[in-house]
PDB file of C-alpha atoms in Angstrom:
ATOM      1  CA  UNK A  95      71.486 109.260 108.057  1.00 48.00           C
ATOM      2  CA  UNK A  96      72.945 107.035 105.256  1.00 52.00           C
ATOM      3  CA  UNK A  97      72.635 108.237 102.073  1.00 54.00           C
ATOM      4  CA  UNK A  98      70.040 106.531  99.197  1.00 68.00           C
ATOM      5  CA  UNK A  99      72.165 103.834  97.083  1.00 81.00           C
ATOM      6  CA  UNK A 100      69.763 101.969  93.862  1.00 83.00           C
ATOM      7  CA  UNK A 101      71.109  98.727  93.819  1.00 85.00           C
ATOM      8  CA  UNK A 102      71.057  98.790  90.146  1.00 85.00           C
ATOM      9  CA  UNK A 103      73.489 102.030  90.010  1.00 89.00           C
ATOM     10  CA  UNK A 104      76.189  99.399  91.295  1.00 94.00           C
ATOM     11  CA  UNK A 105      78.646  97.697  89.417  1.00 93.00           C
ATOM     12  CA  UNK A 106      80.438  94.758  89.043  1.00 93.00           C
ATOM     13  CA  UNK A 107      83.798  94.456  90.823  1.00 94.00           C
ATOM     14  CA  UNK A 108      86.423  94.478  88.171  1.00 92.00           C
ATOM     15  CA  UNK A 109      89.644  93.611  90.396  1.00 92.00           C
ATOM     16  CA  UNK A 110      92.297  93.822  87.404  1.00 94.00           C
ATOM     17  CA  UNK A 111      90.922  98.056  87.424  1.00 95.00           C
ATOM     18  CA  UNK A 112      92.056  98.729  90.608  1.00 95.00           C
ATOM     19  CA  UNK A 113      95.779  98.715  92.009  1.00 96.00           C
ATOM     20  CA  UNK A 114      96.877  96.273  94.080  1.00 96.00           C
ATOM     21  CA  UNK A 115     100.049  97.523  95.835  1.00 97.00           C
ATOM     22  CA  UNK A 116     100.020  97.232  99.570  1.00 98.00           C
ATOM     23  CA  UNK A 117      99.354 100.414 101.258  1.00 98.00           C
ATOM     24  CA  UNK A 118      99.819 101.526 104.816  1.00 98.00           C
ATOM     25  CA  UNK A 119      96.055 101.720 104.668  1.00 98.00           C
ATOM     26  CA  UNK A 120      96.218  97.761 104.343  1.00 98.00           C
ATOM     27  CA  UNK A 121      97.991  97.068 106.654  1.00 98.00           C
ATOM     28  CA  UNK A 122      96.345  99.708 109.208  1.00 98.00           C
ATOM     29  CA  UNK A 123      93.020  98.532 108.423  1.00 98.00           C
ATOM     30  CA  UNK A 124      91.822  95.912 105.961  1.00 98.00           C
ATOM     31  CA  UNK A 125      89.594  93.357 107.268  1.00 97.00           C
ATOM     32  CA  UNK A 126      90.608  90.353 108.107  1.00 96.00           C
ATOM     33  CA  UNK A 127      87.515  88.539 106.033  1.00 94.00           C
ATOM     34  CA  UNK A 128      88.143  90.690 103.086  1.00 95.00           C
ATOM     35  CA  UNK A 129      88.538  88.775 100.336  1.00 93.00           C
ATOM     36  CA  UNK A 130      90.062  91.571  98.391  1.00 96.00           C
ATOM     37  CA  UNK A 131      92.352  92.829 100.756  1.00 97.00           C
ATOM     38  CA  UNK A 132      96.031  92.829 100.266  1.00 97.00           C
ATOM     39  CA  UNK A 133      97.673  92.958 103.787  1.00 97.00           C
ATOM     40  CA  UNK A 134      96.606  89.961 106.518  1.00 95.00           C
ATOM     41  CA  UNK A 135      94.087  92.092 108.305  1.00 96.00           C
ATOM     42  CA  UNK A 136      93.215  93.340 111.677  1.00 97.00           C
ATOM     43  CA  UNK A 137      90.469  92.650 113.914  1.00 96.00           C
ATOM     44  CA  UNK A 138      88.437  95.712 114.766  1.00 96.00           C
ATOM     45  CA  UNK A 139      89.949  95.774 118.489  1.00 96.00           C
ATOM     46  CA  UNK A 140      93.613  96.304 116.949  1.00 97.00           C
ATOM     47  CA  UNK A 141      92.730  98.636 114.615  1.00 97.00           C
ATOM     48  CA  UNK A 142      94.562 102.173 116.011  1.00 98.00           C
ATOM     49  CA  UNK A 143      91.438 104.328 115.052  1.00 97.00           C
ATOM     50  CA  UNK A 144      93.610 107.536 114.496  1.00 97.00           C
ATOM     51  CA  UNK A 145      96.631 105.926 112.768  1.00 98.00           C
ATOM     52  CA  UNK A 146      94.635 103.827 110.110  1.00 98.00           C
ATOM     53  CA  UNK A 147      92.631 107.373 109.378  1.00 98.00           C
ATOM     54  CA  UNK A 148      95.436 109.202 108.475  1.00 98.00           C
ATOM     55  CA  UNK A 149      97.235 105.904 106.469  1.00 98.00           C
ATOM     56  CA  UNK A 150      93.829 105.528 104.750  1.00 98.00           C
ATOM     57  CA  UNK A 151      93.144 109.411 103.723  1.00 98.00           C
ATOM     58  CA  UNK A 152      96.246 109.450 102.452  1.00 98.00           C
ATOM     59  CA  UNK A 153      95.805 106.107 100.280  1.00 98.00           C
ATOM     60  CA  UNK A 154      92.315 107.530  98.823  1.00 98.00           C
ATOM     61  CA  UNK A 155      93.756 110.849  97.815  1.00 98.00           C
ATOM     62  CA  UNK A 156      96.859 108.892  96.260  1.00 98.00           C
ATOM     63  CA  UNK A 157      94.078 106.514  94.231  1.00 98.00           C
ATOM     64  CA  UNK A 158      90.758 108.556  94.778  1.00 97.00           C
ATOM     65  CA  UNK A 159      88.825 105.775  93.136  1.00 96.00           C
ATOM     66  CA  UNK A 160      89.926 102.266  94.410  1.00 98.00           C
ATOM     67  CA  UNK A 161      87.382 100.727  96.150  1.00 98.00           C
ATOM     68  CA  UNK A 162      89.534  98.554  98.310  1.00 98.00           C
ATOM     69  CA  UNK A 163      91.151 101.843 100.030  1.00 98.00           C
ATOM     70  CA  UNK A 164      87.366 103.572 100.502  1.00 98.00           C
ATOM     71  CA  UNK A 165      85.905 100.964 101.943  1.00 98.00           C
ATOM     72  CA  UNK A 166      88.661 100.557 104.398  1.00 98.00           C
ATOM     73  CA  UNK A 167      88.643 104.177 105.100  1.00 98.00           C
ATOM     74  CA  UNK A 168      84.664 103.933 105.757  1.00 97.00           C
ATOM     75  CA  UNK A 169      85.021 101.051 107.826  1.00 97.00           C
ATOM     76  CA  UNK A 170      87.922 103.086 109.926  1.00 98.00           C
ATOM     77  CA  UNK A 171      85.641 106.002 110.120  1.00 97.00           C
ATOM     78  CA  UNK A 172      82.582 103.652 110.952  1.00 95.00           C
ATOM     79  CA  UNK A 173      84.670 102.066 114.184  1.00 96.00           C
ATOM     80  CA  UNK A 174      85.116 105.494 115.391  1.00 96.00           C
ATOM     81  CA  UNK A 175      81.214 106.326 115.090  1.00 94.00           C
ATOM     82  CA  UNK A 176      81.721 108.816 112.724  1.00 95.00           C
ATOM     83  CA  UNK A 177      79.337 107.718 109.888  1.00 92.00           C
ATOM     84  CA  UNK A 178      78.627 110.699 108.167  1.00 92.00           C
ATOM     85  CA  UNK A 179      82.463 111.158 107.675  1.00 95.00           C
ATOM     86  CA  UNK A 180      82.819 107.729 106.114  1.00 94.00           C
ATOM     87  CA  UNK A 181      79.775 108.102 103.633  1.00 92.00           C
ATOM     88  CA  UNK A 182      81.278 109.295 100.682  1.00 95.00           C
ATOM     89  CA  UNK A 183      83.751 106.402 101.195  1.00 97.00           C
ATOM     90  CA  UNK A 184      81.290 104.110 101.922  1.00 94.00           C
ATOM     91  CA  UNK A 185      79.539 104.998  98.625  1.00 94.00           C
ATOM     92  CA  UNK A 186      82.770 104.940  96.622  1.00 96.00           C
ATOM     93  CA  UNK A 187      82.894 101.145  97.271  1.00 96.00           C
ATOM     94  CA  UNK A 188      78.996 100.265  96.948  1.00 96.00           C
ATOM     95  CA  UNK A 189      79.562 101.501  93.466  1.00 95.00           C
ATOM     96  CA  UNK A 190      82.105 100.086  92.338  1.00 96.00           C
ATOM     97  CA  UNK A 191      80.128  97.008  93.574  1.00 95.00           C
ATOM     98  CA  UNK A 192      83.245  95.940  95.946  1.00 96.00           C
ATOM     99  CA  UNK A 193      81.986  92.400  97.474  1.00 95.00           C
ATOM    100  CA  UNK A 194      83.326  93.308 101.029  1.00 96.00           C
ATOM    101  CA  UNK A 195      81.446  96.207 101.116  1.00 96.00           C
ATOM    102  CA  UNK A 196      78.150  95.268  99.888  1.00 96.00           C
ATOM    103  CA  UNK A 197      77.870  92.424 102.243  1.00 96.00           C
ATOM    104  CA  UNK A 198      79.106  95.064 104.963  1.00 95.00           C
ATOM    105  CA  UNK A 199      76.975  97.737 104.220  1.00 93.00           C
ATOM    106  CA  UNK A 200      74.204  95.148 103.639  1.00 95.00           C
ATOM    107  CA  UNK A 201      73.963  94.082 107.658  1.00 96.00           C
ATOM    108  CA  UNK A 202      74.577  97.771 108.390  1.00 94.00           C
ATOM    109  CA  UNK A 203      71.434  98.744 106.339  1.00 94.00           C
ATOM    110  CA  UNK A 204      69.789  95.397 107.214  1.00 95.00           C
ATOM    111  CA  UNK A 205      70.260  96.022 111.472  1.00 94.00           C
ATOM    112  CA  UNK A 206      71.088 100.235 111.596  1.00 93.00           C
ATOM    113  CA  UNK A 207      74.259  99.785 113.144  1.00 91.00           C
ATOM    114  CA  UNK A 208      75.608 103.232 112.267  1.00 90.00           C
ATOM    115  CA  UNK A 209      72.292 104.815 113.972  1.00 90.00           C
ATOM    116  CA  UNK A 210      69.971 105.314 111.034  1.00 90.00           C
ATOM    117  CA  UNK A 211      66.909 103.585 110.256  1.00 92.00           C
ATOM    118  CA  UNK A 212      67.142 100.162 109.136  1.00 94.00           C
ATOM    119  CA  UNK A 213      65.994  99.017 106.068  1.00 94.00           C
ATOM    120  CA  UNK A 214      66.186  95.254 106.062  1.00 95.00           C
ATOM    121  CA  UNK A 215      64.724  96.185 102.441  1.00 94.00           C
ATOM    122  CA  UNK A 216      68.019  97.467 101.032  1.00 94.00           C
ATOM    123  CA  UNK A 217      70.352  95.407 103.414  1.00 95.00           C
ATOM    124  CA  UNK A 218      68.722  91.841 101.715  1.00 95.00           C
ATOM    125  CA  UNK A 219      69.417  93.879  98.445  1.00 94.00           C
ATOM    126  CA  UNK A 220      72.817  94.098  99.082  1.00 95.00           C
ATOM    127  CA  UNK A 221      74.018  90.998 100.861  1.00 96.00           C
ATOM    128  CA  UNK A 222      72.119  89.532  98.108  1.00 95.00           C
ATOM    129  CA  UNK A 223      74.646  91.243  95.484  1.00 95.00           C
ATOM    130  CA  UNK A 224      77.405  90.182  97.857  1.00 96.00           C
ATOM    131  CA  UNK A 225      76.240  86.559  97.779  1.00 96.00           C
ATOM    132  CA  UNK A 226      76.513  86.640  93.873  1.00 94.00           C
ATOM    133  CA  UNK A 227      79.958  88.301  94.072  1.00 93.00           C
ATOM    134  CA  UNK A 228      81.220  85.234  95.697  1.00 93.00           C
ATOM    135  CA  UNK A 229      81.410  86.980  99.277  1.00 95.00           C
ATOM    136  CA  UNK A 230      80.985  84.065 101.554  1.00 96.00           C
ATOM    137  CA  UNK A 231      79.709  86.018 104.147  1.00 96.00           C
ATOM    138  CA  UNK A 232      76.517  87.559 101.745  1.00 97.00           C
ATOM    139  CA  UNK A 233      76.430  83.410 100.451  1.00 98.00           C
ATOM    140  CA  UNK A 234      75.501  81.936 103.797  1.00 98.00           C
ATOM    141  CA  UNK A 235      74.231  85.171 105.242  1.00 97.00           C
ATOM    142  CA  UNK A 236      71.752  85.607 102.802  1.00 98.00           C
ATOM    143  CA  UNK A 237      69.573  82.661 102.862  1.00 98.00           C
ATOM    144  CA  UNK A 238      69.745  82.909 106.833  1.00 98.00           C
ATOM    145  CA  UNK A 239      68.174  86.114 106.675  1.00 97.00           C
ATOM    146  CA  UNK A 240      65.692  84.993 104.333  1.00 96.00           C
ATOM    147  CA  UNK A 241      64.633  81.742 105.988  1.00 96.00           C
ATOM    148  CA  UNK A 242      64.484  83.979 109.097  1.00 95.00           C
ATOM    149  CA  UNK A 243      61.943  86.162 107.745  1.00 94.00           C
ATOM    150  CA  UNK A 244      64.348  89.157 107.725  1.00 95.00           C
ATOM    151  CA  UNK A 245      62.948  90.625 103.938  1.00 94.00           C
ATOM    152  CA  UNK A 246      59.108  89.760 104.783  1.00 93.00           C
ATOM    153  CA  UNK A 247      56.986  93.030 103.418  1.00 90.00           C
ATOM    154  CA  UNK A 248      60.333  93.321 101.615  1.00 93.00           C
ATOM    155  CA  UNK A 249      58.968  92.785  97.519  1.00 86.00           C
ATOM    156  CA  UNK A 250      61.960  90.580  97.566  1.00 83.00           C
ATOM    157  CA  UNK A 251      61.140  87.333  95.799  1.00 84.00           C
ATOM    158  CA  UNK A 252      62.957  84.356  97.820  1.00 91.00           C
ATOM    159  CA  UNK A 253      64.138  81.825  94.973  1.00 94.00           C
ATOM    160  CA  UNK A 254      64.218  79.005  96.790  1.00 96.00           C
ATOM    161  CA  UNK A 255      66.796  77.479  93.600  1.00 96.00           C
ATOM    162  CA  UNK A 256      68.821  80.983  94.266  1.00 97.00           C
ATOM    163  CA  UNK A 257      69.248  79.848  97.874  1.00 98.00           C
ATOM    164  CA  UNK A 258      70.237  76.527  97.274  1.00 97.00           C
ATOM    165  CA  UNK A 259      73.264  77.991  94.605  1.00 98.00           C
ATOM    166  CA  UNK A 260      74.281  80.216  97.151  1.00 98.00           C
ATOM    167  CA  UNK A 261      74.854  77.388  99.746  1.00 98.00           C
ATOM    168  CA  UNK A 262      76.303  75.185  97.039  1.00 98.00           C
ATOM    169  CA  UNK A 263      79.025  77.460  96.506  1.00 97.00           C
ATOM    170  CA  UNK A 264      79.632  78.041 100.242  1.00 97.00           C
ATOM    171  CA  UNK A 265      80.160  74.675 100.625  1.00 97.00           C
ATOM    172  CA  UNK A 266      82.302  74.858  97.710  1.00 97.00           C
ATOM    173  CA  UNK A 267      83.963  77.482  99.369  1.00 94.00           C
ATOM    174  CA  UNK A 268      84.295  75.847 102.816  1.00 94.00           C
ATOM    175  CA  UNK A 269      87.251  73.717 104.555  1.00 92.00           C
ATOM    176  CA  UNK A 270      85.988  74.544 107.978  1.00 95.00           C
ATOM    177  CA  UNK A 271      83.891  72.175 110.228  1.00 97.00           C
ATOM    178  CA  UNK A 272      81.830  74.878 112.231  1.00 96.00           C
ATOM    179  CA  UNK A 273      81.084  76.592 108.463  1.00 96.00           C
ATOM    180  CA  UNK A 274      79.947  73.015 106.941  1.00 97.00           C
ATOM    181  CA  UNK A 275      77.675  72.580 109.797  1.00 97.00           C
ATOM    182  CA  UNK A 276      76.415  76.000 109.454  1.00 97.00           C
ATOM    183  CA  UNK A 277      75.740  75.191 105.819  1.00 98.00           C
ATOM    184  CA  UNK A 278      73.998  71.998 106.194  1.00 97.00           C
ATOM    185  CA  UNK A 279      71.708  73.458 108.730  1.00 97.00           C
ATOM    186  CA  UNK A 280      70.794  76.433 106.509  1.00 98.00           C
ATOM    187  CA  UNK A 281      70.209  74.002 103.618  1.00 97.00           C
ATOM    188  CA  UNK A 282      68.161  72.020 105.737  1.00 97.00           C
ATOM    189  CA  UNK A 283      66.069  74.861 106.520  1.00 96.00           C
ATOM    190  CA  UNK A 284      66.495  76.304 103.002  1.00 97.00           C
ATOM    191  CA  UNK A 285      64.607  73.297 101.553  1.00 95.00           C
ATOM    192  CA  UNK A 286      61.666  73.047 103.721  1.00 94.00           C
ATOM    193  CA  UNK A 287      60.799  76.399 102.546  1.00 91.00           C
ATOM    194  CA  UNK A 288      57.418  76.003 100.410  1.00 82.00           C
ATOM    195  CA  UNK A 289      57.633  75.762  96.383  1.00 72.00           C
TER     196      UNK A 289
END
């Protein structure tokens, strides 16, 4: 079971705290989508499980509190279905409010991937955060999960303006075709939402 996380005990990112050297924890395991990462990235299917453990343990205890490294680490442990192992990783990043891992954590909490409960409740939360820490991910997947009805019985107030900003700077964001359609068709939907 995933540990309790207030959204309001996390931070926001400061990237000039953290180290930036490349690490063989990088280039073992940083997601390709990362925003933050250092190294190109590898798809989860190239990831060697075992390798990128032992490259990523050894990053954390070398710089216990970078946020980059943990949530690497707890997505290495997550691909190997050991959850519990990654958690105090997992929560390491959250905290430090790491946009990767909030949108990450965000669908995990939002669809139980790792096994426990879901709690769309908490996921919106924190693909929410993710959205406002630029993550383009939490930007598009936000309002999608909104329009879709994902946070009803939620408490969370959908801002209709909030939605629109998010999809503004998506598009801002965006050089691809298949993401601009994406976008317009979320906007679309985004502003035949009642006032």
């Amino acid at each position: 079971q995933s540990a309790p996380i207030n959204p309001a005990d996390i931070q926001t990112y400061q990237r000039d705290q953290w180290s930036r050297e490349v690490t063989p924890c990088d280039i073992a395991a940083a997601h390709p989508d990362d925003p933050e990462r250092v190294a190109t990235g590898v798809a989860r299917a190239a990831v060697d499980l075992e390798a990128a453990r032992i490259a990523c343990h050894a990053a954390v205890l070398a710089d216990p509190e970078n946020p980059r490294l943990n949530y690497q680490l707890a997505r290495v442990y997550g691909y190997s279905g050991r959850h519990a192992e990654g958690e105090p990783f997992r929560m390491a990043a959250l905290k430090a409010g790491y946009p990767q891992s909030l949108f990450v954590f965000g669908f995990i909490r939002l669809t139980g991937w790792d096994g426990a409960p879901a709690d769309p409740c908490l996921g919106g939360e924190l693909i929410r955060l993710s959205a406002h820490a630029g993550r383009f991910a939490g930007l598009v997947g936000y309002p999608h999960y909104a329009v879709s009805g994902a946070f009803d019985g939620c408490g969370i107030q959908i801002d209709k303006t909030e939605l629109l900003g998010f999809l503004d700077r998506a598009d801002a964001a965006s050089d691809d075709f298949y993401k601009d359609i994406l976008i317009a068709q979320l906007r679309h939907r985004v502003e035949a939402l009642e006032d």
